[in-house]
mmCIF file of N, CA and C in Angstrom:
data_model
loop_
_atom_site.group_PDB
_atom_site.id
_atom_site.type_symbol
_atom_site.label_atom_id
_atom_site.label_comp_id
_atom_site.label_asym_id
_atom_site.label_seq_id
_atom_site.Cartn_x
_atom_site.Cartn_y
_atom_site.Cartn_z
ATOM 1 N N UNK A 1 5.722 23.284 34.334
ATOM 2 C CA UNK A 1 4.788 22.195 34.190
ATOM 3 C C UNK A 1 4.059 22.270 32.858
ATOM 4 N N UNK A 2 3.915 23.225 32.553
ATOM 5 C CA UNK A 2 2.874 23.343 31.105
ATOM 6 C C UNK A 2 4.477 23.312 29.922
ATOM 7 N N UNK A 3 5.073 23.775 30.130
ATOM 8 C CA UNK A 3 6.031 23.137 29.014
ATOM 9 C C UNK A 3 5.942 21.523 28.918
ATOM 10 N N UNK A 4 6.252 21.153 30.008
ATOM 11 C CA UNK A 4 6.444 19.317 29.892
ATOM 12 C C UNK A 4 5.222 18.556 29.479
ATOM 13 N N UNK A 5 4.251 19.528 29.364
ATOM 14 C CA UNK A 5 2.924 19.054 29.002
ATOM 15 C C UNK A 5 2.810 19.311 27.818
ATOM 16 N N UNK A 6 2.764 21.137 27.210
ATOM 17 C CA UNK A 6 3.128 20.864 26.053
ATOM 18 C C UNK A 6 4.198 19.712 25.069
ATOM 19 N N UNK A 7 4.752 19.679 25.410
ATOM 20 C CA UNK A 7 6.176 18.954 25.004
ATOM 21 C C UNK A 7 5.317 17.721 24.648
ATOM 22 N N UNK A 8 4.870 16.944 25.490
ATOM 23 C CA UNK A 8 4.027 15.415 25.458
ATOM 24 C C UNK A 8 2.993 15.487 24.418
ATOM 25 N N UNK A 9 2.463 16.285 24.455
ATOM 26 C CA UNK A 9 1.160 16.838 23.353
ATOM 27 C C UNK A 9 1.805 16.871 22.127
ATOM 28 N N UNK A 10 3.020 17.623 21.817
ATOM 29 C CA UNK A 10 3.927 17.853 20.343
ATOM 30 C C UNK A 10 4.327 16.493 20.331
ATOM 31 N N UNK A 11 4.827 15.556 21.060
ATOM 32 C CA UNK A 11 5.449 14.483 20.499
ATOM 33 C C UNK A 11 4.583 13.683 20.482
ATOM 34 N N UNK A 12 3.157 13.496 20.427
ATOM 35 C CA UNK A 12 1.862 12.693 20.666
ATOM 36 C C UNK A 12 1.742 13.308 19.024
ATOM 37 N N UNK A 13 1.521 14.294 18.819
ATOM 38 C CA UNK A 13 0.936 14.584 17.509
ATOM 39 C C UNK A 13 2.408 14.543 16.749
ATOM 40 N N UNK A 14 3.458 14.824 16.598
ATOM 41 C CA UNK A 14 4.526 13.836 15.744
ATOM 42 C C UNK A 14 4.644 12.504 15.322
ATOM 43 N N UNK A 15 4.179 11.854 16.703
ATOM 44 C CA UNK A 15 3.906 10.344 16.012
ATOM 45 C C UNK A 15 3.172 10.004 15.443
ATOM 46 N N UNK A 16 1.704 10.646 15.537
ATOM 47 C CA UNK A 16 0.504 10.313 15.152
ATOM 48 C C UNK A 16 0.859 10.613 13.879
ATOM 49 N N UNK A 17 1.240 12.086 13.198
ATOM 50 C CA UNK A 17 1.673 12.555 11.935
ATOM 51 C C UNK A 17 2.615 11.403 11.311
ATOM 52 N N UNK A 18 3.990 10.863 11.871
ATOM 53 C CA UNK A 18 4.257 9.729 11.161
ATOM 54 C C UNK A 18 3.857 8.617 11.161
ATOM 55 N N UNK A 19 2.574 7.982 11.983
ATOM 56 C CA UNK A 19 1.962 6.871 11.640
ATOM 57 C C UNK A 19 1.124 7.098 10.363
ATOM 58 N N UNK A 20 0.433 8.488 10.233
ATOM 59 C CA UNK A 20 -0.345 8.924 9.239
ATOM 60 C C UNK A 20 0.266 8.734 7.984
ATOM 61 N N UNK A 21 1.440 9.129 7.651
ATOM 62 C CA UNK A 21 2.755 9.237 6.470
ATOM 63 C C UNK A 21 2.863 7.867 6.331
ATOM 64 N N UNK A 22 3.324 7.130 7.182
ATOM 65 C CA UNK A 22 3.795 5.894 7.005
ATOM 66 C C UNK A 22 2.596 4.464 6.521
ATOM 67 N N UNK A 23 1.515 4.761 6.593
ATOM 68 C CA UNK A 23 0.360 4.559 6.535
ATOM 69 C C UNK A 23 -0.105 4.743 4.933
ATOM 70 N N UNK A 24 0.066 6.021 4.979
ATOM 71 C CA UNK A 24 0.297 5.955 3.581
ATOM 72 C C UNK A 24 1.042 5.576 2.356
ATOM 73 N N UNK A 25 2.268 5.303 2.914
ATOM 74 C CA UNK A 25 3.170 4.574 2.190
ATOM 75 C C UNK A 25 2.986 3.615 1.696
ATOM 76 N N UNK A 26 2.487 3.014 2.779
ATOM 77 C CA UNK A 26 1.652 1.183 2.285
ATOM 78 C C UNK A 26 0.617 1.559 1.680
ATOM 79 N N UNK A 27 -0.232 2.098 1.839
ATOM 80 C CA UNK A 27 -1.362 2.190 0.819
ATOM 81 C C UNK A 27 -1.163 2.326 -0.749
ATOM 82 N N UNK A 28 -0.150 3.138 -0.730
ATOM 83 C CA UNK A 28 0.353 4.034 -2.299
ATOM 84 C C UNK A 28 1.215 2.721 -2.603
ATOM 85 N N UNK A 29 1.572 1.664 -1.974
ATOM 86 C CA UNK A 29 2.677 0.666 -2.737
ATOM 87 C C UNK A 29 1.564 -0.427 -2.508
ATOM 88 N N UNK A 30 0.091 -0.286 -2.043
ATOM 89 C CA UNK A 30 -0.330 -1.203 -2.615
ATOM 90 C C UNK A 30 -1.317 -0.909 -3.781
ATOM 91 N N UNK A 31 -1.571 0.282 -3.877
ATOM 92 C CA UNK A 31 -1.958 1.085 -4.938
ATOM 93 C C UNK A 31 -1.309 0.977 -6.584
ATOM 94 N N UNK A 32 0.204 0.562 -6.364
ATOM 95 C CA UNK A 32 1.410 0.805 -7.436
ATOM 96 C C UNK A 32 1.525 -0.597 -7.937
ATOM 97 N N UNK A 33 1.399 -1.840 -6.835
ATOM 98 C CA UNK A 33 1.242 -3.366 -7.269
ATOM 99 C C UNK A 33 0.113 -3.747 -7.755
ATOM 100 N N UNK A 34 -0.931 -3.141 -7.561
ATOM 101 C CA UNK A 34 -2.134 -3.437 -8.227
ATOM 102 C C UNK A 34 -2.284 -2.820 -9.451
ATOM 103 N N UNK A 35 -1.550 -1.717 -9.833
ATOM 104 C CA UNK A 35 -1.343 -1.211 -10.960
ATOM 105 C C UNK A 35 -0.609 -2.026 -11.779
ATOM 106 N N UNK A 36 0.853 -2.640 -11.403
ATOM 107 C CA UNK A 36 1.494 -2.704 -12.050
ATOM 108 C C UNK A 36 1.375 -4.368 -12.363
ATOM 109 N N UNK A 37 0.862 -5.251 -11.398
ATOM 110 C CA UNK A 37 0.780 -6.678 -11.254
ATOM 111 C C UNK A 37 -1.023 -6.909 -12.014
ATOM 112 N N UNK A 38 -1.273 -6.803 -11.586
ATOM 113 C CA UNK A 38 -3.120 -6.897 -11.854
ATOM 114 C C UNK A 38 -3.656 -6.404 -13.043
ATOM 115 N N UNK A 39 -3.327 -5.108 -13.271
ATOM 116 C CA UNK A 39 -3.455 -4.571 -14.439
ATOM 117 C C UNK A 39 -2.704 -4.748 -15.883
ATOM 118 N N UNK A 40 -1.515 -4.532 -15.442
ATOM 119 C CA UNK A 40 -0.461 -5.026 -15.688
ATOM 120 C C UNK A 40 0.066 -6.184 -16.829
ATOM 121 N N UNK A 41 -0.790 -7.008 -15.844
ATOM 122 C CA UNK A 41 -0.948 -9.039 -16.230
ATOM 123 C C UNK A 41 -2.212 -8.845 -17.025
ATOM 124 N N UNK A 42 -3.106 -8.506 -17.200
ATOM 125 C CA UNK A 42 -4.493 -8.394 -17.617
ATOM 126 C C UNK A 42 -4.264 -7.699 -19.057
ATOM 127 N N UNK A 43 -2.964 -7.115 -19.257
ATOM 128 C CA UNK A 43 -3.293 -6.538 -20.784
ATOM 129 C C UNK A 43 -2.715 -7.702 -22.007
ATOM 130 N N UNK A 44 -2.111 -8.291 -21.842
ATOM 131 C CA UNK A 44 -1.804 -9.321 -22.985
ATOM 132 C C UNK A 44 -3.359 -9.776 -23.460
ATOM 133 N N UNK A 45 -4.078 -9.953 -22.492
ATOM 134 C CA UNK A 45 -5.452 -10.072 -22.957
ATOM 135 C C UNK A 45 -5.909 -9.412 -24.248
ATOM 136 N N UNK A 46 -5.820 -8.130 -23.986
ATOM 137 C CA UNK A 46 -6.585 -7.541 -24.592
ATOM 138 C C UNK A 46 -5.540 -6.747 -25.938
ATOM 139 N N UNK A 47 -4.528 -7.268 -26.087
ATOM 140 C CA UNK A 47 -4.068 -6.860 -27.311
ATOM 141 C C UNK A 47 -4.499 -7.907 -28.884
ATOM 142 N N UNK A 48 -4.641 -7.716 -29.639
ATOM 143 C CA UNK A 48 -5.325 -8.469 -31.069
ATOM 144 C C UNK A 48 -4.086 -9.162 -31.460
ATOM 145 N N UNK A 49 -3.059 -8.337 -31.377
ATOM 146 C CA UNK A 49 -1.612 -9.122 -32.726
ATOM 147 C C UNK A 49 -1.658 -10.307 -31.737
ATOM 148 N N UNK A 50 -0.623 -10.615 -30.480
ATOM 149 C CA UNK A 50 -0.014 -11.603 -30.187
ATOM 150 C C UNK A 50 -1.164 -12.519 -29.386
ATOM 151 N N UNK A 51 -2.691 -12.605 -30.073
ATOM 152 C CA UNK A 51 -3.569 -13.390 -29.668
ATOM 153 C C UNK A 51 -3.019 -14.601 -28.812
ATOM 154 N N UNK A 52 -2.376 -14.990 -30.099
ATOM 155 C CA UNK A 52 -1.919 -16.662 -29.819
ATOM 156 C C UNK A 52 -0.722 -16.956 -28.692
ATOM 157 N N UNK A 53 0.276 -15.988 -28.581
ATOM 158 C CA UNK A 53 1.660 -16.114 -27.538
ATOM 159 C C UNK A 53 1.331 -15.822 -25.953
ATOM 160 N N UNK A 54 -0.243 -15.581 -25.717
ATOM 161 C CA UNK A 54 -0.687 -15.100 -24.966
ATOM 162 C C UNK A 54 -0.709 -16.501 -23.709
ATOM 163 N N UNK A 55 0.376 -16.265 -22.544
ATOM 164 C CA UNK A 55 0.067 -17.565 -21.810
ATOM 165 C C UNK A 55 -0.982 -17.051 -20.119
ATOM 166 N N UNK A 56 -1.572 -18.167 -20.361
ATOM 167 C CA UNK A 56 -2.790 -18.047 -19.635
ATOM 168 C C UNK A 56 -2.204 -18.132 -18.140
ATOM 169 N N UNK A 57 -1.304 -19.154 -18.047
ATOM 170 C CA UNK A 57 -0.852 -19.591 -16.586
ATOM 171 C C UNK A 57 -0.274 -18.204 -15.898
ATOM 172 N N UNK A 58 0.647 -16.885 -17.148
ATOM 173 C CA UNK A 58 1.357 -16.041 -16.583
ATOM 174 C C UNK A 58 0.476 -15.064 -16.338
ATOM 175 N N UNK A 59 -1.078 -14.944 -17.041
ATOM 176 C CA UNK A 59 -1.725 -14.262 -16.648
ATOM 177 C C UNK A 59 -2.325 -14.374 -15.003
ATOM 178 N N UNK A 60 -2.387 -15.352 -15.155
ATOM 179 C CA UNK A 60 -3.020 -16.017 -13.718
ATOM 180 C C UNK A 60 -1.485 -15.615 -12.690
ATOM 181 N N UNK A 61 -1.137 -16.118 -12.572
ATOM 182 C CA UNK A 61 -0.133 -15.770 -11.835
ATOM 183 C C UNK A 61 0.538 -14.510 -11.856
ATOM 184 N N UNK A 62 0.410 -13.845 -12.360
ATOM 185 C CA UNK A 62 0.336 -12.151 -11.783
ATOM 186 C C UNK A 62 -0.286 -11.613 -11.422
ATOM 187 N N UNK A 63 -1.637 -12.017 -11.962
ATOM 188 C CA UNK A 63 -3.081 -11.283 -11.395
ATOM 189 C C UNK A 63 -3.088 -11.990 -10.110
ATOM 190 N N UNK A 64 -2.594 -13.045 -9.534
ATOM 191 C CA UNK A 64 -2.709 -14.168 -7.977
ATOM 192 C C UNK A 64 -1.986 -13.016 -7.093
ATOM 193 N N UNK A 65 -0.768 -13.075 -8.000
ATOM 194 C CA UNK A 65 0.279 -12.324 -7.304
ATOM 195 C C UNK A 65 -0.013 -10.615 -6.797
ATOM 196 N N UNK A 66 -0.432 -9.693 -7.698
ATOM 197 C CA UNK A 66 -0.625 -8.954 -7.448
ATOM 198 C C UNK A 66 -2.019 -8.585 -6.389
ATOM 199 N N UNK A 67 -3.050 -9.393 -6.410
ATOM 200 C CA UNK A 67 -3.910 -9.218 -5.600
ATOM 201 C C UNK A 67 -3.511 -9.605 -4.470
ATOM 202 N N UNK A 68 -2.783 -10.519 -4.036
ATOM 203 C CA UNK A 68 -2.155 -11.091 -2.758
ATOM 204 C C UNK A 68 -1.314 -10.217 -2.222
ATOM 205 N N UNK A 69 0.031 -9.657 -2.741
ATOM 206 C CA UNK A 69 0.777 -8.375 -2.383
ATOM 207 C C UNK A 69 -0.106 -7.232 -1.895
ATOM 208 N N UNK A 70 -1.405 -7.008 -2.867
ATOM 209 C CA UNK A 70 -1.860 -5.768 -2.644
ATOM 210 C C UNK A 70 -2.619 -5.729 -0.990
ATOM 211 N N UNK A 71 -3.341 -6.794 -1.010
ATOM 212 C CA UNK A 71 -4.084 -7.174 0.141
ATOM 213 C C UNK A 71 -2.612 -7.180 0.900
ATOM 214 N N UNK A 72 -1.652 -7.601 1.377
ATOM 215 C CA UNK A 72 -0.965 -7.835 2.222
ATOM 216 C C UNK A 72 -0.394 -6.119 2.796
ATOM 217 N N UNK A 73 0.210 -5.151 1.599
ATOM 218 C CA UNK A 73 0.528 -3.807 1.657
ATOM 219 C C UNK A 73 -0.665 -3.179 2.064
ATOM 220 N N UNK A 74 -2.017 -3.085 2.215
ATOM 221 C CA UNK A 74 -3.253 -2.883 2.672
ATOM 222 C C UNK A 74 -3.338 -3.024 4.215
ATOM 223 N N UNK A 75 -2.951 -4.277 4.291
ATOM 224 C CA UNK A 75 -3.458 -4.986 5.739
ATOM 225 C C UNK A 75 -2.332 -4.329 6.647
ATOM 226 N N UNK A 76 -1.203 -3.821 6.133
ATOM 227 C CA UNK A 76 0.291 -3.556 6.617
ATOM 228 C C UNK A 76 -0.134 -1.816 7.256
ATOM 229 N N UNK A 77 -0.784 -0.807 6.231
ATOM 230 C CA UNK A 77 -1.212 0.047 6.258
ATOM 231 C C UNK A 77 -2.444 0.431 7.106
ATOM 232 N N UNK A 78 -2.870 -0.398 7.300
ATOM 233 C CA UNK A 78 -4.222 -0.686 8.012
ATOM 234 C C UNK A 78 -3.891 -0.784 9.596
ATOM 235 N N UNK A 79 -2.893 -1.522 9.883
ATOM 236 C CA UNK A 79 -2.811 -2.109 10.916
ATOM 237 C C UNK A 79 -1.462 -0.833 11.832
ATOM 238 N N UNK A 80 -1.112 0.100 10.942
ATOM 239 C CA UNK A 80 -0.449 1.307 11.589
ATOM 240 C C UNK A 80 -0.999 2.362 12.033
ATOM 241 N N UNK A 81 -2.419 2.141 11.167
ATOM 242 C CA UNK A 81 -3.268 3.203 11.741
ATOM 243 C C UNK A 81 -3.870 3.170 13.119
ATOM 244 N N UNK A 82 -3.907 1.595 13.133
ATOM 245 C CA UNK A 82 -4.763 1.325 14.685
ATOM 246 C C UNK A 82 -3.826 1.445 15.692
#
């Protein structure tokens, strides 16, 4: 009886351990789109040479994009924990 109990207890804390992992996964890929989309999109800004080639719409629309992905990989991560 205490084996089959143990046993339930180890596979209770295995899952919990890969909801934890997996949890994190989404976090770190929404961590990596906000890096790479948001930030990303935001530097044409701030370079001096290509002032002028600088399009506003593609800024906007990566920075849309990446905050929307990120929130979505967030909410994904969020919602494995519960």
């Amino acid at each position: 009886m205490e084996k089959t109990l143990q046993r339930q207890i180890d596979k209770k804390e295995k899952e919990k351990t890969r909801r934890e992992l997996l949890a994190k996964l989404y976090f770190d890929f929404a961590k990596l789109v906000f890096a790479a989309f948001v930030l990303g999109g935001l530097s044409p800004l701030f370079q001096k040479e290509t002032e002028g080639d600088v399009s506003i719409l593609g800024v906007f629309i990566a920075v849309t994009l990446g905050v929307f992905v990120t929130i979505v990989f967030a909410s994904i991560g969020n919602r494995i924990l519960k």
